[in-house]
Structures are given as C-alpha cells and as structure tokens.
PDB file of C-alpha atoms in Angstrom:
ATOM      1  CA  GLY O 278      84.021 124.807  99.769  1.00 49.00           C
ATOM      2  CA  SER O 279      82.366 123.586  96.265  1.00 52.00           C
ATOM      3  CA  SER O 280      81.731 119.999  95.542  1.00 49.00           C
ATOM      4  CA  ASN O 281      80.694 117.508  92.862  1.00 49.00           C
ATOM      5  CA  SER O 282      77.020 116.467  92.104  1.00 54.00           C
ATOM      6  CA  ASP O 283      77.554 113.306  94.562  1.00 54.00           C
ATOM      7  CA  GLY O 284      78.598 115.699  97.314  1.00 55.00           C
ATOM      8  CA  THR O 285      82.254 114.767  97.637  1.00 53.00           C
ATOM      9  CA  PRO O 286      84.644 117.941  97.716  1.00 56.00           C
ATOM     10  CA  LEU O 287      86.025 119.143  94.544  1.00 50.00           C
ATOM     11  CA  GLY O 288      89.655 118.034  94.498  1.00 59.00           C
ATOM     12  CA  SER O 289      89.348 115.011  96.742  1.00 61.00           C
ATOM     13  CA  GLY O 290      90.958 112.791  94.300  1.00 72.00           C
ATOM     14  CA  GLN O 291      88.125 109.999  94.545  1.00 75.00           C
ATOM     15  CA  MET O 292      87.544 110.149  90.818  1.00 71.00           C
ATOM     16  CA  PHE O 293      91.168 109.461  90.158  1.00 73.00           C
ATOM     17  CA  ASP O 294      91.066 106.605  92.808  1.00 72.00           C
ATOM     18  CA  ALA O 295      88.793 104.618  90.645  1.00 71.00           C
ATOM     19  CA  ILE O 296      91.028 105.123  87.384  1.00 68.00           C
ATOM     20  CA  ALA O 297      94.440 105.259  88.702  1.00 67.00           C
ATOM     21  CA  LYS O 298      95.883 102.038  87.458  1.00 76.00           C
ATOM     22  CA  ARG O 299      94.519 103.045  83.868  1.00 72.00           C
ATOM     23  CA  TYR O 300      95.333 106.706  84.074  1.00 67.00           C
ATOM     24  CA  ASP O 301      98.680 106.645  82.052  1.00 64.00           C
ATOM     25  CA  MET O 302      97.351 104.773  79.403  1.00 69.00           C
ATOM     26  CA  ILE O 303      93.952 106.944  79.135  1.00 69.00           C
ATOM     27  CA  ASN O 304      96.327 110.053  79.338  1.00 68.00           C
ATOM     28  CA  THR O 305      98.336 108.618  76.283  1.00 63.00           C
ATOM     29  CA  ALA O 306      95.228 107.937  74.671  1.00 67.00           C
ATOM     30  CA  LEU O 307      93.723 111.330  74.980  1.00 68.00           C
ATOM     31  CA  SER O 308      96.758 113.273  74.249  1.00 63.00           C
ATOM     32  CA  LEU O 309      97.615 110.997  71.258  1.00 68.00           C
ATOM     33  CA  GLY O 310     100.981 110.677  72.833  1.00 68.00           C
ATOM     34  CA  MET O 311     101.979 114.229  72.967  1.00 68.00           C
ATOM     35  CA  HIS O 312     101.843 114.460  76.757  1.00 66.00           C
ATOM     36  CA  HIS O 313     105.541 113.259  76.595  1.00 68.00           C
ATOM     37  CA  MET O 314     106.600 116.035  74.368  1.00 76.00           C
ATOM     38  CA  TRP O 315     104.733 118.727  76.619  1.00 86.00           C
ATOM     39  CA  ARG O 316     106.081 117.297  79.765  1.00 78.00           C
ATOM     40  CA  SER O 317     109.746 117.631  78.427  1.00 86.00           C
ATOM     41  CA  ARG O 318     108.922 121.264  77.118  1.00 91.00           C
ATOM     42  CA  MET O 319     107.449 122.150  80.465  1.00 89.00           C
ATOM     43  CA  VAL O 320     110.408 120.519  82.614  1.00 93.00           C
ATOM     44  CA  GLU O 321     112.942 122.691  80.304  1.00 93.00           C
ATOM     45  CA  SER O 322     110.879 125.944  81.040  1.00 93.00           C
ATOM     46  CA  LEU O 323     111.353 125.556  84.588  1.00 94.00           C
ATOM     47  CA  GLU O 324     115.038 126.561  83.946  1.00 95.00           C
ATOM     48  CA  LEU O 325     116.492 124.050  86.733  1.00 95.00           C
ATOM     49  CA  LYS O 326     119.757 124.490  88.372  1.00 93.00           C
ATOM     50  CA  PRO O 327     121.708 122.077  90.274  1.00 91.00           C
ATOM     51  CA  GLY O 328     120.424 122.390  93.932  1.00 91.00           C
ATOM     52  CA  PHE O 329     116.794 123.482  93.110  1.00 94.00           C
ATOM     53  CA  THR O 330     114.072 122.019  94.931  1.00 95.00           C
ATOM     54  CA  VAL O 331     110.773 121.516  92.767  1.00 97.00           C
ATOM     55  CA  LEU O 332     106.940 121.184  93.881  1.00 97.00           C
ATOM     56  CA  ASP O 333     104.784 119.019  91.400  1.00 96.00           C
ATOM     57  CA  ALA O 334     101.411 120.163  92.495  1.00 95.00           C
ATOM     58  CA  GLY O 335      98.731 117.476  91.120  1.00 92.00           C
ATOM     59  CA  THR O 336     101.559 115.226  90.741  1.00 94.00           C
ATOM     60  CA  GLY O 337      99.187 112.249  89.874  1.00 90.00           C
ATOM     61  CA  THR O 338     101.288 109.254  88.815  1.00 92.00           C
ATOM     62  CA  ALA O 339     104.228 111.233  89.128  1.00 95.00           C
ATOM     63  CA  ASP O 340     105.466 111.603  85.667  1.00 93.00           C
ATOM     64  CA  VAL O 341     106.406 115.094  85.835  1.00 94.00           C
ATOM     65  CA  ALA O 342     108.218 114.531  89.234  1.00 96.00           C
ATOM     66  CA  ILE O 343     110.210 111.944  87.587  1.00 95.00           C
ATOM     67  CA  ALA O 344     110.919 113.926  84.516  1.00 95.00           C
ATOM     68  CA  VAL O 345     112.007 116.883  86.924  1.00 96.00           C
ATOM     69  CA  ALA O 346     114.053 114.474  89.066  1.00 96.00           C
ATOM     70  CA  GLU O 347     115.671 112.924  85.961  1.00 94.00           C
ATOM     71  CA  TYR O 348     116.494 116.316  84.403  1.00 95.00           C
ATOM     72  CA  LEU O 349     118.076 117.521  87.916  1.00 95.00           C
ATOM     73  CA  LYS O 350     119.997 114.225  88.315  1.00 94.00           C
ATOM     74  CA  LYS O 351     121.728 114.864  84.635  1.00 93.00           C
ATOM     75  CA  LEU O 352     122.425 118.672  85.852  1.00 92.00           C
ATOM     76  CA  ASN O 353     124.122 117.219  89.105  1.00 90.00           C
ATOM     77  CA  GLY O 354     126.361 114.795  86.892  1.00 91.00           C
ATOM     78  CA  GLY O 355     124.210 111.672  87.333  1.00 90.00           C
ATOM     79  CA  LYS O 356     123.404 112.235  91.130  1.00 89.00           C
ATOM     80  CA  LEU O 357     120.569 113.224  92.764  1.00 88.00           C
ATOM     81  CA  GLU O 358     120.992 113.254  96.825  1.00 83.00           C
ATOM     82  CA  GLY O 359     118.918 114.955  99.645  1.00 85.00           C
ATOM     83  CA  ALA O 360     115.354 114.934 101.099  1.00 83.00           C
ATOM     84  CA  ASP O 361     112.503 116.586  99.044  1.00 86.00           C
ATOM     85  CA  VAL O 362     114.676 117.434  95.981  1.00 93.00           C
ATOM     86  CA  VAL O 363     111.244 116.851  94.280  1.00 97.00           C
ATOM     87  CA  VAL O 364     107.761 116.859  96.179  1.00 97.00           C
ATOM     88  CA  GLY O 365     104.729 115.622  94.625  1.00 97.00           C
ATOM     89  CA  VAL O 366     101.182 116.331  96.306  1.00 96.00           C
ATOM     90  CA  ASP O 367      98.141 114.904  94.960  1.00 94.00           C
ATOM     91  CA  PRO O 368      94.620 114.211  96.653  1.00 92.00           C
ATOM     92  CA  SER O 369      94.443 110.589  95.197  1.00 91.00           C
ATOM     93  CA  GLN O 370      96.329 107.890  97.265  1.00 93.00           C
ATOM     94  CA  ASN O 371      95.669 105.342  94.595  1.00 92.00           C
ATOM     95  CA  MET O 372      97.560 107.850  91.933  1.00 91.00           C
ATOM     96  CA  LEU O 373     100.228 108.373  94.455  1.00 96.00           C
ATOM     97  CA  ALA O 374     100.417 104.477  94.724  1.00 95.00           C
ATOM     98  CA  VAL O 375     101.088 104.052  91.198  1.00 93.00           C
ATOM     99  CA  GLY O 376     103.541 106.924  91.290  1.00 95.00           C
ATOM    100  CA  ARG O 377     105.606 105.496  93.884  1.00 97.00           C
ATOM    101  CA  GLU O 378     105.964 102.301  91.917  1.00 96.00           C
ATOM    102  CA  LYS O 379     107.063 104.408  89.154  1.00 94.00           C
ATOM    103  CA  VAL O 380     109.645 106.328  91.259  1.00 97.00           C
ATOM    104  CA  ALA O 381     111.122 102.978  92.376  1.00 97.00           C
ATOM    105  CA  LYS O 382     111.138 101.749  89.004  1.00 97.00           C
ATOM    106  CA  ALA O 383     113.169 104.773  87.616  1.00 96.00           C
ATOM    107  CA  GLY O 384     115.673 103.953  90.242  1.00 95.00           C
ATOM    108  CA  LEU O 385     114.784 107.261  92.355  1.00 95.00           C
ATOM    109  CA  ASP O 386     115.024 107.299  96.133  1.00 93.00           C
ATOM    110  CA  ALA O 387     111.398 107.795  97.670  1.00 93.00           C
ATOM    111  CA  LYS O 388     112.685 110.480 100.246  1.00 93.00           C
ATOM    112  CA  THR O 389     114.610 112.405  97.283  1.00 94.00           C
ATOM    113  CA  VAL O 390     111.245 112.233  95.285  1.00 96.00           C
ATOM    114  CA  ARG O 391     108.672 112.431  97.857  1.00 96.00           C
ATOM    115  CA  LEU O 392     104.953 112.012  96.844  1.00 97.00           C
ATOM    116  CA  VAL O 393     102.496 113.333  99.602  1.00 96.00           C
ATOM    117  CA  HIS O 394      98.868 113.023  99.851  1.00 95.00           C
ATOM    118  CA  GLY O 395      97.246 116.472 100.146  1.00 93.00           C
ATOM    119  CA  ASP O 396      95.284 119.253  98.131  1.00 88.00           C
ATOM    120  CA  ALA O 397      97.274 121.863  96.062  1.00 87.00           C
ATOM    121  CA  GLN O 398      94.822 124.255  96.736  1.00 87.00           C
ATOM    122  CA  ASP O 399      96.056 124.257 100.541  1.00 89.00           C
ATOM    123  CA  LEU O 400      99.408 122.846 100.910  1.00 92.00           C
ATOM    124  CA  SER O 401      99.606 123.921 104.477  1.00 90.00           C
ATOM    125  CA  THR O 402      97.625 120.803 105.241  1.00 89.00           C
ATOM    126  CA  SER O 403     100.124 118.349 103.879  1.00 91.00           C
ATOM    127  CA  LEU O 404     103.562 120.173 103.943  1.00 93.00           C
ATOM    128  CA  PRO O 405     105.739 121.568 106.572  1.00 91.00           C
ATOM    129  CA  GLU O 406     105.131 125.172 107.479  1.00 91.00           C
ATOM    130  CA  GLY O 407     107.615 127.259 105.815  1.00 91.00           C
ATOM    131  CA  MET O 408     108.526 124.972 103.337  1.00 93.00           C
ATOM    132  CA  GLN O 409     109.906 126.370 100.008  1.00 94.00           C
ATOM    133  CA  PHE O 410     110.687 125.432  96.571  1.00 96.00           C
ATOM    134  CA  ASP O 411     112.722 127.096  93.837  1.00 96.00           C
ATOM    135  CA  ALA O 412     110.330 125.950  90.938  1.00 97.00           C
ATOM    136  CA  ALA O 413     106.796 124.545  90.744  1.00 96.00           C
ATOM    137  CA  ALA O 414     104.870 122.559  88.099  1.00 95.00           C
ATOM    138  CA  MET O 415     101.301 121.432  87.517  1.00 92.00           C
ATOM    139  CA  SER O 416      99.829 119.719  84.511  1.00 84.00           C
ATOM    140  CA  PHE O 417      96.516 118.345  83.687  1.00 67.00           C
ATOM    141  CA  ALA O 418      95.537 119.385  87.515  1.00 65.00           C
ATOM    142  CA  ILE O 419      93.213 122.241  86.811  1.00 58.00           C
TER     143      ILE O 419
END
C-alpha cells in the first residue's frame, strides 16, 4: 500500500488523531460555515426511507452520521431504534472519540449510531461479513 512521507500508511488516521479536538472548528473556518448546508443537502440527496441502514465512510467526528440519524428519526415519527441504523467508520480513534461524545450529546444511542474504527478502503476488516446498507455517504474523506 501507499504511505505518507513519514512512512505511515495513507488513511491511517494519525494526522487526524492529532487535530481531532479542533477538527470541527477548523472545518467550520475552512468552509466558512458552508459545510452545514452541504451536509443537509447530502443527507436529503440520500432519499432515505424509514427502516434504512446507512454507512458513513470516513465519519470523522460523526457530523454526517448524526445528521442521518436525526433525519431518520424524523421519518420514523421521532423514534430511532435498533442496532446499526447508522454505522460510521473512520481510521482515527481520536476523531471517533469526539464523535461518540457528540452522538451522546445529541441524545442518540451508541448502538443505533455505531462508530467503528476501520478503513473505508477495506470495510471487511472492521464490519461483519455480509453487512449491507441501503445508503452510503462520504464527505471530506477523499
């Protein structure tokens, strides 16, 4: 596989581990706050339906995963139940830690919105074999 100039594998998440606590603030500044609108449009474009399960590849601090869960919750009459309704995968443990705090703060169940350490380039290493999704999203992960 490819690697960065320091020898760490591309997609290892190490760069993001270092900035995880500041990532949301940096993202807001760099996008001039536009990422909120982009995220809303992306979630709407998924054409979600009640009962869907969604993969958020490169979930980072889980903004998209939370937005998807909240959208599905509205579609389900204010309820969101079951395991793995939204699964966010990211290679950065520190970004996932921030994301888990945000999921809890949003009042969402960690089993319903599950954040998994892994590489979106090879989901077989972090998700159960045969796991399927009705929709998938990826933002800022390429």
